Short mmCIF file of C-alpha atoms and ligand atoms in Angstrom, two decimals:
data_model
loop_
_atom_site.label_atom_id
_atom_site.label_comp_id
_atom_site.label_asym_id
_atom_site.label_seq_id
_atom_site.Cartn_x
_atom_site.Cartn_y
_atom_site.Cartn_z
CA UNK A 1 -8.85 -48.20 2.21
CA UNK A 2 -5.30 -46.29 1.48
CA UNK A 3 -4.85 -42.96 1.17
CA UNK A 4 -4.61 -42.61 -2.83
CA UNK A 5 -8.34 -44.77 -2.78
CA UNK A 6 -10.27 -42.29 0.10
CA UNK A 7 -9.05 -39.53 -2.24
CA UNK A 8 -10.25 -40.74 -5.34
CA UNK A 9 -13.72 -41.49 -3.50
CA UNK A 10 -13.76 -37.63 -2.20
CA UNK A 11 -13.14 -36.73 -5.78
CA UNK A 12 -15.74 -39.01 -7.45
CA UNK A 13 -18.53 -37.68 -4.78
CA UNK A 14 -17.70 -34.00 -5.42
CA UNK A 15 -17.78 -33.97 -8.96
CA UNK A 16 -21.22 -36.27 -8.89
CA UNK A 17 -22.80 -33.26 -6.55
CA UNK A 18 -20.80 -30.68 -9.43
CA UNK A 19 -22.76 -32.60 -12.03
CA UNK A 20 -26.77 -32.25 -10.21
CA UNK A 21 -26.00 -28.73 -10.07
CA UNK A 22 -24.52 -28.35 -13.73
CA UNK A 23 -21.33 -26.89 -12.37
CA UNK A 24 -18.54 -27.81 -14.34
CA UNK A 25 -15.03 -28.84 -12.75
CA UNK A 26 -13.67 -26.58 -10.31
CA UNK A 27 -10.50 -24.71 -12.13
CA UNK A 28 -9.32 -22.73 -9.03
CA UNK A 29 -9.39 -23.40 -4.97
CA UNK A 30 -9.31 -20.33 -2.72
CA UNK A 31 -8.65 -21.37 1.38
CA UNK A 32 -9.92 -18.75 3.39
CA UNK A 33 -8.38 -18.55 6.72
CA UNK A 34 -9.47 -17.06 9.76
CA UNK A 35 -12.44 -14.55 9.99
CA UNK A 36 -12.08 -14.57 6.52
CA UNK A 37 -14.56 -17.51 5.94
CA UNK A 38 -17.70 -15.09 5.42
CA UNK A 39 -16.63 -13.86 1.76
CA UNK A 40 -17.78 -16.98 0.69
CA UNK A 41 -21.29 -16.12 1.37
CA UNK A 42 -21.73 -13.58 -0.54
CA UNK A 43 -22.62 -15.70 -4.16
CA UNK A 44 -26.04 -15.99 -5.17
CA UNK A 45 -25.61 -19.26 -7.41
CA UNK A 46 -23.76 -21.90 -5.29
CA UNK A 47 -23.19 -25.19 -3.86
CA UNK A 48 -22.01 -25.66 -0.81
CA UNK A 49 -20.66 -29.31 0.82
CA UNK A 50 -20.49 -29.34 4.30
CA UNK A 51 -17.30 -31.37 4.91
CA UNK A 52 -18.80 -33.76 6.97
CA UNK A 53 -21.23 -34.92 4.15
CA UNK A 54 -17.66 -35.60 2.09
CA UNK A 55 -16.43 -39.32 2.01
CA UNK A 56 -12.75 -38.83 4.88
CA UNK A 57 -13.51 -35.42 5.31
CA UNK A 58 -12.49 -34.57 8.93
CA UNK A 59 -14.23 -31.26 10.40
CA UNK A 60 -12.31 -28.41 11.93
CA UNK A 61 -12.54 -27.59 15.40
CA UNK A 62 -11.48 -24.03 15.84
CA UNK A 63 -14.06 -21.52 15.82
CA UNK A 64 -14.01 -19.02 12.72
CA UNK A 65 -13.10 -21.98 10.73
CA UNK A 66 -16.47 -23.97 9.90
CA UNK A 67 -15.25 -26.66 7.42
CA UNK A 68 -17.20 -26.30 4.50
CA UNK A 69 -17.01 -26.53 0.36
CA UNK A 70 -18.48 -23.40 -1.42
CA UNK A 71 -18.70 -23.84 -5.30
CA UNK A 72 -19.69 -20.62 -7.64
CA UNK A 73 -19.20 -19.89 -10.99
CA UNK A 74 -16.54 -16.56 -11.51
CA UNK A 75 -15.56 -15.89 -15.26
CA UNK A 76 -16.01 -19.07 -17.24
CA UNK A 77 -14.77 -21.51 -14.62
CA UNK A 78 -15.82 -23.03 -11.31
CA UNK A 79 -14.40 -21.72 -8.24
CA UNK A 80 -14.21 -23.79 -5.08
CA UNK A 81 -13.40 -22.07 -1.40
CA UNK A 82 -12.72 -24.04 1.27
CA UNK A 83 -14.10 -22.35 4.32
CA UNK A 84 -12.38 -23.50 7.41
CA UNK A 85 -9.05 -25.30 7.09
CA UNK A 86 -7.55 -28.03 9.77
CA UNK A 87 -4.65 -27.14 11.64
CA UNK A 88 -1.55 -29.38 12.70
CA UNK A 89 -2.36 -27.75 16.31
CA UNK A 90 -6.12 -29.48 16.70
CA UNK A 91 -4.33 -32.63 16.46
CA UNK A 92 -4.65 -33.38 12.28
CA UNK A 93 -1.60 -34.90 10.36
CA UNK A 94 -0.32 -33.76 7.72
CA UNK A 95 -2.06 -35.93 5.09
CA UNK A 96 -5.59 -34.58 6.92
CA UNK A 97 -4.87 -31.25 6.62
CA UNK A 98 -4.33 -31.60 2.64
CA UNK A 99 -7.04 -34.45 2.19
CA UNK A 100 -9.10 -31.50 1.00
CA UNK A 101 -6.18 -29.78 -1.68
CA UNK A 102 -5.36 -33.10 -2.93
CA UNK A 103 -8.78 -34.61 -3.59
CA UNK A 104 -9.61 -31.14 -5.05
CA UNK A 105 -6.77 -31.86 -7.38
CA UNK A 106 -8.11 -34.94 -8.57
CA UNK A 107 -11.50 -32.81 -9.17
CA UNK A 108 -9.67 -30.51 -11.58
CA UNK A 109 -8.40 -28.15 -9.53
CA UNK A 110 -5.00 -26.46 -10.83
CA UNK A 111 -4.74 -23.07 -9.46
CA UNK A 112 -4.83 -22.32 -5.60
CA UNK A 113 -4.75 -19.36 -3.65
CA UNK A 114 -4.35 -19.81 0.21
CA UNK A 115 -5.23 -17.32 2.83
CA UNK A 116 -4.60 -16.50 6.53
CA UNK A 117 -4.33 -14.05 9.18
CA UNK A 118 -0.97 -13.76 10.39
CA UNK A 119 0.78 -11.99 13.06
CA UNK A 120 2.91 -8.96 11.86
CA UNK A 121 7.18 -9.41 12.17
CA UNK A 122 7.96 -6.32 10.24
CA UNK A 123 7.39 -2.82 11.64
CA UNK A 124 5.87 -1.56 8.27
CA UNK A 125 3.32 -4.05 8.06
CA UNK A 126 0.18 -3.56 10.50
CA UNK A 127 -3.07 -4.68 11.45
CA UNK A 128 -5.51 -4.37 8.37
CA UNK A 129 -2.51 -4.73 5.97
CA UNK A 130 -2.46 -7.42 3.49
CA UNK A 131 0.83 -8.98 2.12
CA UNK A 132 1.44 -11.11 -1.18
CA UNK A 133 3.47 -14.35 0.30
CA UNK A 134 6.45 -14.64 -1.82
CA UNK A 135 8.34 -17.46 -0.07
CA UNK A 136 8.15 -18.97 3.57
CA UNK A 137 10.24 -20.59 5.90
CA UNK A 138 8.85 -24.06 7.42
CA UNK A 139 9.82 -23.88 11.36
CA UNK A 140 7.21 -26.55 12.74
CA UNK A 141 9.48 -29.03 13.39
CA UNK A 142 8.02 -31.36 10.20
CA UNK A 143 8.04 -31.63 6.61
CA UNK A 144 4.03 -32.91 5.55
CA UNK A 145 5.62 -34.91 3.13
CA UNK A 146 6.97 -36.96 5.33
CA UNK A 147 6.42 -41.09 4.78
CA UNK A 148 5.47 -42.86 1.98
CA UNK A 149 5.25 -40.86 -1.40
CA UNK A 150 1.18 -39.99 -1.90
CA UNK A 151 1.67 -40.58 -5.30
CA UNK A 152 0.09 -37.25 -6.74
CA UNK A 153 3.51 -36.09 -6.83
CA UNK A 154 7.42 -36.16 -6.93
CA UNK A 155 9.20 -37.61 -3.81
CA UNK A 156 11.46 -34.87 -4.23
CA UNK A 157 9.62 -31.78 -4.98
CA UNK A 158 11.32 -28.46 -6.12
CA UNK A 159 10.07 -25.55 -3.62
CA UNK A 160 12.26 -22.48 -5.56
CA UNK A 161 8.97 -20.96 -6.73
CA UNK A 162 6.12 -22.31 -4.78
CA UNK A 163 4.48 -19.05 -4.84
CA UNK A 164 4.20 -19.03 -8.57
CA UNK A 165 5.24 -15.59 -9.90
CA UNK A 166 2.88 -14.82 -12.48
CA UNK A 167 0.12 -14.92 -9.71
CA UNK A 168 2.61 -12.59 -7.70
CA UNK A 169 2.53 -10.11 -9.95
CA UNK A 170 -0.87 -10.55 -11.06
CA UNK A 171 -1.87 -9.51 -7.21
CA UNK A 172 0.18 -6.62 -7.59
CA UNK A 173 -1.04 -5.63 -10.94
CA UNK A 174 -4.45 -5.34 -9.58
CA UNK A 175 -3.53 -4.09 -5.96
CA UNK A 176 -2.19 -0.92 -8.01
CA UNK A 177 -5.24 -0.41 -9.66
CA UNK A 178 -7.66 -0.82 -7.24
CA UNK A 179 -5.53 1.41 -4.88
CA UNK A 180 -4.99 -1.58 -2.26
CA UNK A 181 -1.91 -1.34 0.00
CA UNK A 182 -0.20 -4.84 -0.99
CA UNK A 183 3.06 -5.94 0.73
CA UNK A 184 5.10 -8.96 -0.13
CA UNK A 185 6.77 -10.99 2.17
CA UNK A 186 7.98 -14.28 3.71
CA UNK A 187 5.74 -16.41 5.82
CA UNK A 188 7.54 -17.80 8.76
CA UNK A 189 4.96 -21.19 10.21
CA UNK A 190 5.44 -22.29 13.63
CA UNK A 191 2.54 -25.42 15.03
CA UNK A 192 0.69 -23.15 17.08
CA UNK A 193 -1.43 -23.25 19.37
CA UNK A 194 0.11 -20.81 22.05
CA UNK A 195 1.42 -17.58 20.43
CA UNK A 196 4.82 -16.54 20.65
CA UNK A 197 7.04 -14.93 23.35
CA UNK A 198 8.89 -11.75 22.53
CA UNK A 199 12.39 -13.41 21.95
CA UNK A 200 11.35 -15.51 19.74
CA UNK A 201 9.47 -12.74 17.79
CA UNK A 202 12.53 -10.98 17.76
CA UNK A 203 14.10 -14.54 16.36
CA UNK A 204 11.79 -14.83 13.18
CA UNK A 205 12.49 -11.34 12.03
CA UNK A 206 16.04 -11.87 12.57
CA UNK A 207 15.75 -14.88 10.01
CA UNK A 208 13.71 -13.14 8.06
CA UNK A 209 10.03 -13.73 8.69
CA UNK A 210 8.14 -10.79 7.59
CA UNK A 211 4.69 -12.50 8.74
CA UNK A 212 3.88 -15.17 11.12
CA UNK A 213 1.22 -17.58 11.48
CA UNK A 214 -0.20 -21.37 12.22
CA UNK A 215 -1.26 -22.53 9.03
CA UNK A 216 -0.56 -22.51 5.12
CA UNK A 217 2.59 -24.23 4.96
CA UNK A 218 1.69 -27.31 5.19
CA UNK A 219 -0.76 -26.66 2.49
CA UNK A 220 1.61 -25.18 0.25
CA UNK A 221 4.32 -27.82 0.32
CA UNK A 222 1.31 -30.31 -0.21
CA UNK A 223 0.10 -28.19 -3.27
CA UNK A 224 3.02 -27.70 -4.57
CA UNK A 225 4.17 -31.54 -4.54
CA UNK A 226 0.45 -31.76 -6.37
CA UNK A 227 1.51 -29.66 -9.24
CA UNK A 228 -0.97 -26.84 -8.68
CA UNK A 229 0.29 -23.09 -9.09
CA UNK A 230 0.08 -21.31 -5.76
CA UNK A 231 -0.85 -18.06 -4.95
CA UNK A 232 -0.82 -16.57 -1.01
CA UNK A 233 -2.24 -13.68 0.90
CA UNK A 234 -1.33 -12.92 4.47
CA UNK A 235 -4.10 -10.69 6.37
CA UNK A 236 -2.03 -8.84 9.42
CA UNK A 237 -4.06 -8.95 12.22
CA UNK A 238 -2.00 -7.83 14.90
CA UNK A 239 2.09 -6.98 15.61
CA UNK A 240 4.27 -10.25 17.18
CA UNK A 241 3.93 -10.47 20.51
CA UNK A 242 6.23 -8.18 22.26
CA UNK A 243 6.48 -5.65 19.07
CA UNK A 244 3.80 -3.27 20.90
CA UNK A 245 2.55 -3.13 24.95
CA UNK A 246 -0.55 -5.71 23.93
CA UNK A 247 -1.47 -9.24 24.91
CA UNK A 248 -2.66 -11.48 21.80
CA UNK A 249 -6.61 -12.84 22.01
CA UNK A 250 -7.88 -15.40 18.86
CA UNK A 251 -11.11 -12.93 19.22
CA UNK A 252 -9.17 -9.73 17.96
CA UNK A 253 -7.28 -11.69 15.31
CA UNK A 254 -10.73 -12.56 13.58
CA UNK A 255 -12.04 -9.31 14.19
CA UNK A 256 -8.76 -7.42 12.43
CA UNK A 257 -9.60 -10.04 9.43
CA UNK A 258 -13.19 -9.07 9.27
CA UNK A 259 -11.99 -5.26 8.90
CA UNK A 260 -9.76 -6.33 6.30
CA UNK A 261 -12.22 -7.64 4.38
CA UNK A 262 -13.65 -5.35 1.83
CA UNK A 263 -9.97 -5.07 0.57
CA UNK A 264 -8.93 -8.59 0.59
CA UNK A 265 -12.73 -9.96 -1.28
CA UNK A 266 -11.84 -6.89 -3.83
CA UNK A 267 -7.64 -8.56 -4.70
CA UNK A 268 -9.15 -11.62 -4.73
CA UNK A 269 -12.46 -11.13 -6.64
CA UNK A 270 -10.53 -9.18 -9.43
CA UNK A 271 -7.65 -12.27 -9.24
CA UNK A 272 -9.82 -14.98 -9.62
CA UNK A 273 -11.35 -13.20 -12.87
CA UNK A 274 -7.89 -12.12 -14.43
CA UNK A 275 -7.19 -16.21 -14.32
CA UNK A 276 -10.56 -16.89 -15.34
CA UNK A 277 -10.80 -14.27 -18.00
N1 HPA B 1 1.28 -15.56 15.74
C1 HPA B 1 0.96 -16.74 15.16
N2 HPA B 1 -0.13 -16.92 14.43
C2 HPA B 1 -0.94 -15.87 14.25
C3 HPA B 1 -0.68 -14.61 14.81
C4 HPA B 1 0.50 -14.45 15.60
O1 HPA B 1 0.81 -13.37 16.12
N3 HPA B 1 -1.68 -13.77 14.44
C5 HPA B 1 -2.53 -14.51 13.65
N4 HPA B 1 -2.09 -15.78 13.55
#
């Protein structure tokens, strides 16, 4: 079966399980990225899809990410969050890592707001901090558009806005409100797994990271060749390697998320409204 066809299936099974429940089609998808994953138990009226009970699904291996669909109702529309992502460095492509985004897509999806926790480039960004991605720069080696055209999209897409702006302001709108701290910045990927070494630390904020991290990317430039309008949210967990006298443990990262997280579920509760409203 191609690509375009195990999508399509995905789709069809999703929306069946939508339809038991009387859930209508999911409007907006939020990825939660590490340690972030437990906001999305927190709904009282849900449905949740394990991803290996999806048709291609493949399941994450990393732990804080445990693969896993959670539908709820926010405003007038179905929201979907996608609780565990797959990561280029577990050995996925490209096209794996976005099965979920594009078959999503085909479910209704149009609005997407990815998460993460990411390493801190910038001095004035710290652990606990969040940050409104405003643009990135792709340094893993690979574009995951790369091969045939899935044809849910251009061959050539435009990447000038992928963070949409409206959503960027939007996130600050509220930030102000609710008296959240809310940098923007640019998201500098790099494939993971091993952190990085000082030098290059000192490399990405010389080209002007302000964040760093192993996932998103991908996602984005798959999102954004799918026509959705893309939101993103950086959770610092901890300085670059080098930045301050500390060695970096996956264990502290999801633990700095955790702390973050009566911020970050308050931004993105009140975002998911305003779009919803
Ligand atoms: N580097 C890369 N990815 C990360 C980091 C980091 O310092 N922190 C969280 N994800």
């Amino acid at each position: 079966m191609n690509y375009m066809d195990q999508l399509n299936e995905a789709s069809e099974f999703i929306l069946k399980k939508l339809a038991e429940k009387n859930f209508s089609r999911p409007k907006t998808l939020v990825v939660l990225g590490s340690g972030l994953g437990p906001y999305a138990d927190t709904f009282q009226d849900s449905l949740k899809l394990e991803f290996n009970s999806i048709p291609h699904y493949k399941s994450p291996s990393v732990s804080g990410h445990s693969g896993e669909l959670v539908f709820t109702k926010i405003g007038n529309e179905t929201v979907v969050f996608q609780k565990g992502r797959l990561h280029y460095y577990e050995g996925h492509t490209d096209h794996e890592i976005n099965f979920p985004i594009r078959s999503l897509k085909l479910a209704g999806v149009e609005n997407l707001l990815l998460t993460n926790a990411s390493g801190s480039l910038n001095p004035n960004y710290a652990p606990g901090d969040l940050v409104c991605i405003n643009d990135h720069i792709n340094f893993c080696g690979r574009n995951p558009l790369h091969g045939k055209n899935i044809e849910i999209g251009p061959r050539f897409p435009d990447m000038t806005e992928i963070y949409f702006k409206p959503f960027r302001e939007i996130l600050s709108d509220i930030a102000t409100q609710k008296n959240i701290t809310l940098h923007h910045g640019t998201y500098f990927h790099v494939a993971g797994p091993s952190y990085e070494t000082p030098a290059e630390i000192r490399m990405f904020r010389n080209l002007g990271g302000d964040m760093v991290g192993m996932s998103t990317v991908p996602e984005a430039i798959g999102a954004k060749h799918a026509g959705l309008n893309i939101a993103g949210i950086a959770c610092i967990t901890n300085f670059g390697a080098g930045l301050i006298d500390q060695k970096l443990d996956h264990e502290d990262v999801k633990h700095e998320a955790n702390k973050a997280m009566e911020k970050f579920t308050t931004l993105v509760s009140a975002f998911i409204e305003r779009l919803h409203a």
